[in-house]
Coordinates of C-alpha atoms in Angstrom, one line a residue:
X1 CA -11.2 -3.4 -23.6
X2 CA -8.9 -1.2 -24.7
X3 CA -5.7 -3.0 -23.8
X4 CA -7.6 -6.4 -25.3
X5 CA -7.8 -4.8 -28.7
X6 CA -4.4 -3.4 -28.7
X7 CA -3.4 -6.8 -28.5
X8 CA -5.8 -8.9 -29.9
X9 CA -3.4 -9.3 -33.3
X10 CA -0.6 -10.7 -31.0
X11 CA -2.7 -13.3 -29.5
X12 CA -4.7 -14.6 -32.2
X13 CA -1.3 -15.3 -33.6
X14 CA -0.4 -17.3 -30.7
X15 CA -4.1 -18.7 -30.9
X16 CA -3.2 -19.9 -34.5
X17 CA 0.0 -21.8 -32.8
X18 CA 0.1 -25.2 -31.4
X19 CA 1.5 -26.0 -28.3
X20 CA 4.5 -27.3 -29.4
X21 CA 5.4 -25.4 -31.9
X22 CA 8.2 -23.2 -31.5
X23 CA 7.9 -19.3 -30.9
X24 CA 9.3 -16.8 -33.1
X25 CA 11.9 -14.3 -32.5
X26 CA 11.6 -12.4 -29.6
X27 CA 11.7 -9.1 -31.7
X28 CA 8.8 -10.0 -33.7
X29 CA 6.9 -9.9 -30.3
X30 CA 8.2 -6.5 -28.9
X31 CA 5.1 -4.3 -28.4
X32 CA 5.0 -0.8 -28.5
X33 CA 7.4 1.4 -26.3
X34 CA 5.5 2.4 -23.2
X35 CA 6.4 6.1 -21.3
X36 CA 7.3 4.3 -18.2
X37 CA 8.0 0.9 -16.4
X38 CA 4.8 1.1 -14.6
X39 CA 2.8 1.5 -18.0
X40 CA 4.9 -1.8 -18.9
X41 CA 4.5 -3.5 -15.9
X42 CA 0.2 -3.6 -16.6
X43 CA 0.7 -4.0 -20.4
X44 CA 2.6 -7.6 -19.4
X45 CA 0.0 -8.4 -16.5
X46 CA -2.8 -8.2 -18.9
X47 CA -1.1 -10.5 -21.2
X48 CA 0.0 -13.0 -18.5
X49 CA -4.0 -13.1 -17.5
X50 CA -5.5 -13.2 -21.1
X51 CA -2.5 -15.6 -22.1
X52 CA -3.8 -18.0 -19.5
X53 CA -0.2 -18.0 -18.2
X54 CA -0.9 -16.3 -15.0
X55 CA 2.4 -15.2 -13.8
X56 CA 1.6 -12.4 -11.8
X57 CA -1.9 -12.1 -9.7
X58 CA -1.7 -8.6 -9.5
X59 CA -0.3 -5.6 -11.5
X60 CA 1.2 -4.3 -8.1
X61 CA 3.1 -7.8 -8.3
X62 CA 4.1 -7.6 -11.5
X63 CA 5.4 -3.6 -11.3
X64 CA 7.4 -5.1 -8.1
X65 CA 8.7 -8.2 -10.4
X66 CA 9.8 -6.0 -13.5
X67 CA 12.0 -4.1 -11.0
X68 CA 13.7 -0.1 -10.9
X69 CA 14.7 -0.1 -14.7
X70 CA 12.4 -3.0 -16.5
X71 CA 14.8 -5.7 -16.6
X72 CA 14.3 -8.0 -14.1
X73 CA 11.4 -10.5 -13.7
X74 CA 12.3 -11.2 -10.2
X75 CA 10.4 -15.0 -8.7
X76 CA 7.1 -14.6 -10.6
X77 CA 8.5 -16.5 -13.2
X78 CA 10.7 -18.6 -10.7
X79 CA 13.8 -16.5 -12.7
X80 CA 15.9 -15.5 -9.7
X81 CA 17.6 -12.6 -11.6
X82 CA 18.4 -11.6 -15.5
X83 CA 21.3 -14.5 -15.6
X84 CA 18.4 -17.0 -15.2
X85 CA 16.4 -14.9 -17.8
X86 CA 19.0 -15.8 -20.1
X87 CA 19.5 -19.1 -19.7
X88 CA 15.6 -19.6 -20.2
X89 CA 16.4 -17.9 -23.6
X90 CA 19.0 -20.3 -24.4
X91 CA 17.1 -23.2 -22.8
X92 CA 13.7 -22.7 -25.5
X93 CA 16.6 -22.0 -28.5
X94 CA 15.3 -18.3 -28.7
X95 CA 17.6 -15.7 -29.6
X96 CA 17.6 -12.9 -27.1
X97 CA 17.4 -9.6 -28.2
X98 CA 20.5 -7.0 -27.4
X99 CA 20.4 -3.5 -26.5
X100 CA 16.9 -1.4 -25.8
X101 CA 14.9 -4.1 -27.0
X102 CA 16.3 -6.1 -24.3
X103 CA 13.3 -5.4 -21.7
X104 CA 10.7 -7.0 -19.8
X105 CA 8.6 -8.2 -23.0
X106 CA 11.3 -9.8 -24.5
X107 CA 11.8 -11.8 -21.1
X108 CA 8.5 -12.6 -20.6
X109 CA 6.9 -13.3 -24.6
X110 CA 8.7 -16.4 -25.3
X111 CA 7.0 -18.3 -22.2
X112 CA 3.6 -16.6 -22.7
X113 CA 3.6 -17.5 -26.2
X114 CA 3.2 -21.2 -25.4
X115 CA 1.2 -20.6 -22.5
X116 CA -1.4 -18.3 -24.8
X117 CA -1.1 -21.2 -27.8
X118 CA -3.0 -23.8 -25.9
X119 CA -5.3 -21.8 -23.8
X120 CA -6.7 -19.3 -25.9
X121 CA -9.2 -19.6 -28.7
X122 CA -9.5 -16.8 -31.5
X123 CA -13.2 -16.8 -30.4
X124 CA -11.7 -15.3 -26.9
X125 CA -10.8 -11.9 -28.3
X126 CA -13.9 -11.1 -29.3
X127 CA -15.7 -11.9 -25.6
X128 CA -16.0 -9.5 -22.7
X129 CA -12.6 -9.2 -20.9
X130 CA -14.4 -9.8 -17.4
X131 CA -14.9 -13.5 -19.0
X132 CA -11.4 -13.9 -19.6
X133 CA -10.2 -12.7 -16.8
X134 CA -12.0 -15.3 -14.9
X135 CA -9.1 -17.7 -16.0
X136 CA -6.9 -16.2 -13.1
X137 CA -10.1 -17.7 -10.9
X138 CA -10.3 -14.9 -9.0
X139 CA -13.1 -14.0 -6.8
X140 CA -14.9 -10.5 -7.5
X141 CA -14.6 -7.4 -4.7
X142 CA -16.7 -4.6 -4.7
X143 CA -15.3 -1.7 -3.2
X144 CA -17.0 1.3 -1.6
X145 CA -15.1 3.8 -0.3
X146 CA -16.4 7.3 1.3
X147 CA -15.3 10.8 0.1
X148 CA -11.7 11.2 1.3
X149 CA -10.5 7.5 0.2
X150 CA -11.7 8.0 -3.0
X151 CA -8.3 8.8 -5.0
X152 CA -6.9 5.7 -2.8
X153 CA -9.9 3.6 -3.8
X154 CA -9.1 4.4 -7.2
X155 CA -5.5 3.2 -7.1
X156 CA -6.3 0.0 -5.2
X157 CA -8.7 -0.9 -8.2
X158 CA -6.1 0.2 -10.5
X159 CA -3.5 -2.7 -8.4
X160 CA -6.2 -5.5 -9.5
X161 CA -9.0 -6.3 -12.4
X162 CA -11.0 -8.3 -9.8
X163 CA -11.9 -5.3 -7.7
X164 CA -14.5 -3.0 -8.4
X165 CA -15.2 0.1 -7.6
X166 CA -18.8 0.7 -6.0
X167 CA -20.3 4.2 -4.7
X168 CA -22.4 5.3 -2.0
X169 CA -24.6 8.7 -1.8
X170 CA -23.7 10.7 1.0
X171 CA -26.0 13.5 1.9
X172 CA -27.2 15.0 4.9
X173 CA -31.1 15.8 6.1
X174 CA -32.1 19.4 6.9
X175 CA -31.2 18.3 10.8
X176 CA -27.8 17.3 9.8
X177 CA -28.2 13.8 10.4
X178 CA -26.8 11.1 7.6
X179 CA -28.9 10.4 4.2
X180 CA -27.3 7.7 3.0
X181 CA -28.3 5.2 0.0
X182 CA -26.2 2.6 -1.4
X183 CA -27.2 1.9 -5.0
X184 CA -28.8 -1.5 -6.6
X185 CA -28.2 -3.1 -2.9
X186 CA -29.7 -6.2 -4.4
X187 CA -27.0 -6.6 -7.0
X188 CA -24.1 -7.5 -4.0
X189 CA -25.9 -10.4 -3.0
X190 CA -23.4 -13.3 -2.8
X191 CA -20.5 -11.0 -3.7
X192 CA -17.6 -10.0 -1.6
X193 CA -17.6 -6.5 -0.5
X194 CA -15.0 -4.4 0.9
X195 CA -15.7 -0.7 2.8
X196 CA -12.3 1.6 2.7
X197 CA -12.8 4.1 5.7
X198 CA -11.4 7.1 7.1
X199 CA -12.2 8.2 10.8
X200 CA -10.1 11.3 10.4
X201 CA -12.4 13.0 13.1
X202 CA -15.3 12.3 15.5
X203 CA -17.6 14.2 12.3
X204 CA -17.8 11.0 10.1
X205 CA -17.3 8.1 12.3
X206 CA -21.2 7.8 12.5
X207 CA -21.9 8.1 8.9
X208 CA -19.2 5.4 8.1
X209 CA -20.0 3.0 10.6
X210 CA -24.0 3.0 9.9
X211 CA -22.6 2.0 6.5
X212 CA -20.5 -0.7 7.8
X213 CA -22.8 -2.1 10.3
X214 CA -25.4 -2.2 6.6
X215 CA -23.6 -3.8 4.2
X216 CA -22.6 -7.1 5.5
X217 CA -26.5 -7.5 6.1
X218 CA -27.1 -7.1 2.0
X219 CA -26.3 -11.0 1.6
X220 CA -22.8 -10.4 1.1
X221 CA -20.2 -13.6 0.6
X222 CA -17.9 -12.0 2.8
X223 CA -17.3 -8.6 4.1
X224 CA -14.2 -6.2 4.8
X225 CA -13.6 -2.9 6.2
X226 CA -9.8 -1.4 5.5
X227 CA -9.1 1.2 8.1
X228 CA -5.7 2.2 7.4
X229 CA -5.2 4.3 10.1
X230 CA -7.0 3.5 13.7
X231 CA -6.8 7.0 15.2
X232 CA -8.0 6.8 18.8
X233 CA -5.1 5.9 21.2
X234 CA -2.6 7.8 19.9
X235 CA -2.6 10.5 22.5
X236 CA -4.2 8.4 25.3
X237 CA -1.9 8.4 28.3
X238 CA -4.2 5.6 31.2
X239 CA -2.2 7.2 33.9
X240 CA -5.2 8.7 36.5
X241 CA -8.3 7.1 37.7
X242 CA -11.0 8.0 35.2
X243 CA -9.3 8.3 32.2
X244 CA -10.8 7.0 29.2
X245 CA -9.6 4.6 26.6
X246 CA -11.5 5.7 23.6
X247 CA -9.4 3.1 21.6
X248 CA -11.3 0.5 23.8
X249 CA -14.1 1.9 22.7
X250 CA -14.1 2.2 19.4
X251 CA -12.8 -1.3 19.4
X252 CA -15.8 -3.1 20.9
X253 CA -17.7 -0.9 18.2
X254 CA -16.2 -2.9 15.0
X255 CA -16.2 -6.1 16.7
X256 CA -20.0 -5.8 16.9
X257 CA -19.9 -5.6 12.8
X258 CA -22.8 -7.7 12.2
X259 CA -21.9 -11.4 10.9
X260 CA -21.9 -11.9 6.8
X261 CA -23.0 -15.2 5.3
X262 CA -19.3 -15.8 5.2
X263 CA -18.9 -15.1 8.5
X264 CA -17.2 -12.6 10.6
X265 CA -16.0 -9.3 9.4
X266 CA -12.3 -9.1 8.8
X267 CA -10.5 -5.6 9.5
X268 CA -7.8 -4.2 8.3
X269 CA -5.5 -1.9 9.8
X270 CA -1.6 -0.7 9.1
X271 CA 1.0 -0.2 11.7
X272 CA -2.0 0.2 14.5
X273 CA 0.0 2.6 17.5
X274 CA -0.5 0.8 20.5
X275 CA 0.7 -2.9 20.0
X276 CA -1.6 -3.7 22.8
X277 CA -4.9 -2.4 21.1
X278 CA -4.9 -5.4 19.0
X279 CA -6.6 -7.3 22.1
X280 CA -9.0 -4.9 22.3
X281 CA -11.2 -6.4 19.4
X282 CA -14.2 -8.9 20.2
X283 CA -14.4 -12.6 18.7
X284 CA -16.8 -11.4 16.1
X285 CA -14.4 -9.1 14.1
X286 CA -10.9 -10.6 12.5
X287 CA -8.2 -8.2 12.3
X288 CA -5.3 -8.3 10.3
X289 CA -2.4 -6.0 11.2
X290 CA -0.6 -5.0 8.4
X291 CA 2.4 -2.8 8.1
X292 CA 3.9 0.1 5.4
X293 CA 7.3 -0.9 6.2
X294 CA 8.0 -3.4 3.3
X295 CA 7.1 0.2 1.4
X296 CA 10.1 1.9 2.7
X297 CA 12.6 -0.7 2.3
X298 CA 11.5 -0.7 -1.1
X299 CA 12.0 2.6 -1.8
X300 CA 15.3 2.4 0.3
X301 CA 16.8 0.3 -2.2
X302 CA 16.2 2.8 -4.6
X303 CA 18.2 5.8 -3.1
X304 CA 21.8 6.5 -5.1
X305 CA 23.2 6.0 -1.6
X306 CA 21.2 2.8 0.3
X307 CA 24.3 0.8 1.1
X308 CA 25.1 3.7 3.4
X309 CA 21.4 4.3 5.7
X310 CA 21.0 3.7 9.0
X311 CA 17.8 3.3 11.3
X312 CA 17.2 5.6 13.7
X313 CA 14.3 5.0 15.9
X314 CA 13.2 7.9 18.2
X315 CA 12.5 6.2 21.1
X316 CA 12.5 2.3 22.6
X317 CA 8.9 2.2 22.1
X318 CA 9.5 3.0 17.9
X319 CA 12.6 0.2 18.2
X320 CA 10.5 -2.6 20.0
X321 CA 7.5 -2.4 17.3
X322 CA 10.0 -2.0 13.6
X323 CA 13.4 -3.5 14.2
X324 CA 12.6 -6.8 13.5
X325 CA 11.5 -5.7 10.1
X326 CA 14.6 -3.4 9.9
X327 CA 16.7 -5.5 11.5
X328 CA 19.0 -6.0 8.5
X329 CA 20.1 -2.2 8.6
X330 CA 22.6 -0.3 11.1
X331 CA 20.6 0.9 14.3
X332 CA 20.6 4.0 15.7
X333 CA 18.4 4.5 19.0
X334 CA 17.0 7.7 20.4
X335 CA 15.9 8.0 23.9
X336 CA 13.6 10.6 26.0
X337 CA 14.8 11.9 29.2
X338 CA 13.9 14.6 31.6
X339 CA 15.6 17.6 32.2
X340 CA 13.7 19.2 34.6
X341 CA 10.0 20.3 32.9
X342 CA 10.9 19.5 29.7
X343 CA 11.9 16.2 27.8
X344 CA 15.0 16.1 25.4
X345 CA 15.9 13.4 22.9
X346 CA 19.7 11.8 23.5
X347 CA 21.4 9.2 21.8
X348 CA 20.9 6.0 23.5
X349 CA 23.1 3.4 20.9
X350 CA 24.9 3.5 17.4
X351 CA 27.1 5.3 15.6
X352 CA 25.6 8.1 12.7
X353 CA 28.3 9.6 12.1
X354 CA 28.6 9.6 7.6
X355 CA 25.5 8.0 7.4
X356 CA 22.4 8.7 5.4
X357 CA 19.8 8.1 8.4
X358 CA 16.4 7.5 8.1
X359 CA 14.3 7.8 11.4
X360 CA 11.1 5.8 11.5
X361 CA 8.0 5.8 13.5
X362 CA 4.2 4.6 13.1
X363 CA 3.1 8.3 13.1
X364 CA 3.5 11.8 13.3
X365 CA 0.9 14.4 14.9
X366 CA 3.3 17.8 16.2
X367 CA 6.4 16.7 14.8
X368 CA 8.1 18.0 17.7
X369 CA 10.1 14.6 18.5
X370 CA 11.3 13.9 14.7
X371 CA 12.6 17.3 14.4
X372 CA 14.4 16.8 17.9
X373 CA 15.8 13.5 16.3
X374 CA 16.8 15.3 13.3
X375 CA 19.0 18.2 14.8
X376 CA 20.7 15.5 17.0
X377 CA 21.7 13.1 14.5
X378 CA 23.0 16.1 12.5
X379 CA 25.2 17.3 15.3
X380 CA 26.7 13.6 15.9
X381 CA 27.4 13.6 12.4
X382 CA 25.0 12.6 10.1
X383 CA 25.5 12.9 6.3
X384 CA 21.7 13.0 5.3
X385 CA 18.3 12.8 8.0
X386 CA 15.1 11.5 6.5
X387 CA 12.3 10.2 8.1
X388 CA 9.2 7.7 7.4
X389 CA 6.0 7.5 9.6
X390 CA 2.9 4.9 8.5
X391 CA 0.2 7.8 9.1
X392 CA 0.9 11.4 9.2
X393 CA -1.8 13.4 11.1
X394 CA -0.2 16.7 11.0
X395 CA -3.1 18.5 13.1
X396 CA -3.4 22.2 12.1
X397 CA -0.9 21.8 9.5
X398 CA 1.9 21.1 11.7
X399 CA 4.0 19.6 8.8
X400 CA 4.7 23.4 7.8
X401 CA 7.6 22.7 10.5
X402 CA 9.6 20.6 8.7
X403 CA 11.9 22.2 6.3
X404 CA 13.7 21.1 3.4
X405 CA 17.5 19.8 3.2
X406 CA 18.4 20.6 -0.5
X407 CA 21.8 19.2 -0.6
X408 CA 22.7 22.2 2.3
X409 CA 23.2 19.7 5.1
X410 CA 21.0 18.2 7.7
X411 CA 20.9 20.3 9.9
X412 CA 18.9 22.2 8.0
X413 CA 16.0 19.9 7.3
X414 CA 15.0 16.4 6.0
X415 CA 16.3 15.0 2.6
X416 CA 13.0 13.1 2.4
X417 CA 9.9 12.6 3.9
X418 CA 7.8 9.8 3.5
X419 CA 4.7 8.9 4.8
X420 CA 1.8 6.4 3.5
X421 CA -1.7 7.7 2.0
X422 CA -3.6 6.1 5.1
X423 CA -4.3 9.8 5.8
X424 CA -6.2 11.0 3.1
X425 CA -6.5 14.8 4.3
X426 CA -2.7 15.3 4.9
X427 CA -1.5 13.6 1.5
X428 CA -4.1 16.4 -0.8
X429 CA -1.8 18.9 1.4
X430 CA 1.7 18.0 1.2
X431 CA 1.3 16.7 -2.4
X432 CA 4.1 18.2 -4.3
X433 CA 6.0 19.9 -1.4
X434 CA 9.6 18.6 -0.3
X435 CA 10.8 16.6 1.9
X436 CA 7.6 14.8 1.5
X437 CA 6.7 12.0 -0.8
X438 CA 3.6 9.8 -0.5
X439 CA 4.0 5.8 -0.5
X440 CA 1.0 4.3 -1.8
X441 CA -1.0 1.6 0.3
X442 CA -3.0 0.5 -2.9
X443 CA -0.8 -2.8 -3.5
X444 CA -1.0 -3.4 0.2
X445 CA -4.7 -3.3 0.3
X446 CA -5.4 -4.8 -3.1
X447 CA -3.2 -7.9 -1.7
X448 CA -5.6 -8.1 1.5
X449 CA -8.8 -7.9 -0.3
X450 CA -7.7 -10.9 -2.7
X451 CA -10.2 -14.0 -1.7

């Protein structure tokens, strides 16, 4: 409500404006300076939704759309680039505005104008905002989350107005067994509902999953679980007679989710580690393997020197599951061989030498192999090593072991680090400490949850 009254004056006087009326200058619609883009990128989504003009479904869209330094629009507004944002000035006889003012509400205020003039009625502003935000005709989620998703849970709500957040009481009974209560259960009936889990160890799988296996059984429209990182598997070698596959297992444990009124439960999981533990999963379960690489190429383009990265992949297993995605970058591929006991990491293909390269993987648990990677790219030449993994598990800490390369050359650490926040232990402990930086899933999620 807050960001409906600080703009309530601006669209009643659209309100007052017919629909073909022209729009005043752009400068009389320039709204306060914000402290950065991605304070500007929600201040326009929230008028594209109460302005009826829905250019962006989501705030994550829209802080993609207004771009690195506020100026371009991007395809939301089918403007290719700030040429076409331009001509759209010249096309509705608007003057646009020079210098500083020349930002992302100046682009966008002109076409909400008319958009707000024949949709909105003064009456509007003074109604609940969940009522107006029904004009994007977007379906309702209500989001539980356990204790270590909770800060992503909050940034996935922040991505969208149609999700809600929804908590759970954990507690524990003298025996140590779950005491678990999920508040005004009657009030989800007929809405969609989305769990975010974490199965960072064998200690909270149970509590988790007897919440799971409750809620689509509450008369929920639909149901979700988002598992960002499937963690059994990763270590599993299926070499000798009686080993178990605990990723099996766990599998055949979420495709028994009981069945919503809206059917099965759909699951969603990022950059899963063995490609094959997709057909694990039973018919009653409908998973939808998503990836954190679009993340990285975002933030790719970003770097002062991204005309000059290369992809190193540490292995053929690493190249097989991204470089499609990455195919648009110079490769670089690692291999493993054998020298007697041990295992050492030798350049298979590509050329690093005076490159920025940045080696990816799905995950990281020892760190032992990236940090192989890393001294070998910097003896073949290599102007800057960084390195992105989906998940980083770093068991007892183990990301201590990566140090630092502060402008002193790579072979004496990583420029950057980035991982995603699928691991919610690991990112409260690297928070703040170079090389690594955390890439947000939020958008991601708030994108797979949209019905």
């Amino acid at each position: 409500m807050r960001l409906l009254h600080q703009y309530g004056s601006f669209l009643a006087s659209c309100s007052s404006r017919s629909s073909s009326s022209r729009a005043p200058p752009v400068h009389s619609y320039c709204l306060p300076p914000v402290s950065n883009y991605e304070a500007a990128a929600r201040q326009v989504f929230w008028l594209c939704n109460l302005g009826g003009g829905c250019c962006f479904s989501r705030a994550s869209e829209c802080s993609r759309a207004v771009g690195k330094n506020g100026k371009t629009l991007g395809n939301s507004l089918g403007l290719q680039n700030n040429k076409k944002v331009m001509k759209g000035f010249k096309a509705s006889s608007v003057q646009p505005p020079a210098g500083d003012e020349a930002d992302v509400y100046s682009a966008i205020i002109p076409t909400l104008s008319r958009a707000a003039a024949s949709v909105l009625e003064v009456g509007d502003l003074n109604g609940n905002a969940c009522h107006l935000l029904d004009k994007s005709k977007k379906e309702q989620v209500c989001l539980f989350y356990c204790s270590e998703t909770e800060d992503l849970a909050r940034r996935i709500a922040a991505e969208s107005y149609s999700i809600q957040l929804k908590s759970i009481r954990w507690g524990a009974f003298p025996d140590g067994f779950p005491d678990l209560f999920v508040p005004n259960a009657h009030g989800f009936r007929s809405q969609h509902v989305a769990f975010l889990a974490s199965f960072s160890s064998p200690d909270v799988i149970f509590e988790q999953l007897s919440i799971i296996y409750a809620l689509p059984r509450m008369f929920v429209s639909s149901f979700t679980v988002v598992l960002p990182f499937f963690p059994t598997g990763t270590l599993e070698r299926m070499e000798d007679e009686g080993d178990i596959a605990t990723a099996f297992t766990l599998a055949r444990i979420l495709s028994d989710i009981p069945i919503s009124r809206g059917g099965p439960t759909s699951l969603v999981i990022f950059d899963i580690h063995a490609l094959q533990e997709r057909f694990y999963f039973g018919d009653n379960v409908l998973p939808c393997f998503e990836s954190g690489i679009p993340l990285l190429k975002h933030r790719i383009h970003q770097l002062p020197d991204s005309n000059n990265v290369s992809i190193a992949f540490p292995d053929e297993g690493a190249w097989k599951r991204f470089n499609k995605q990455l195919q648009h970058f110079p490769t670089v591929i690692c291999t493993k061989v054998r020298d007697g006991n041990e295992r050492i990491v030798k350049l298979k293909e590509g050329d690093p030498q005076g490159r920025h390269v940045i080696i990816v993987d799905d995950l990281v648990q020892s760190g032992s192999t990236l940090i192989e990677c890393q001294k070998l790219l910097a003896a073949m030449g290599a102007a800057k090593v960084s390195a992105y993994v989906t998940h980083g598990v770093f068991p007892k800490r183990s990301w201590e072991r990566f140090d630092h390369d502060n402008g002193e050359g790579p072979e004496h650490g990583f420029a950057h680090f980035w991982i995603t926040d699928s691991c919610a232990r690991t990112v409260k402990e690297i928070m703040g400490k170079p090389p690594f930086e955390v890439l947000s899933l939020a958008g991601s999620i708030a994108s797979a949850l949209h019905v």
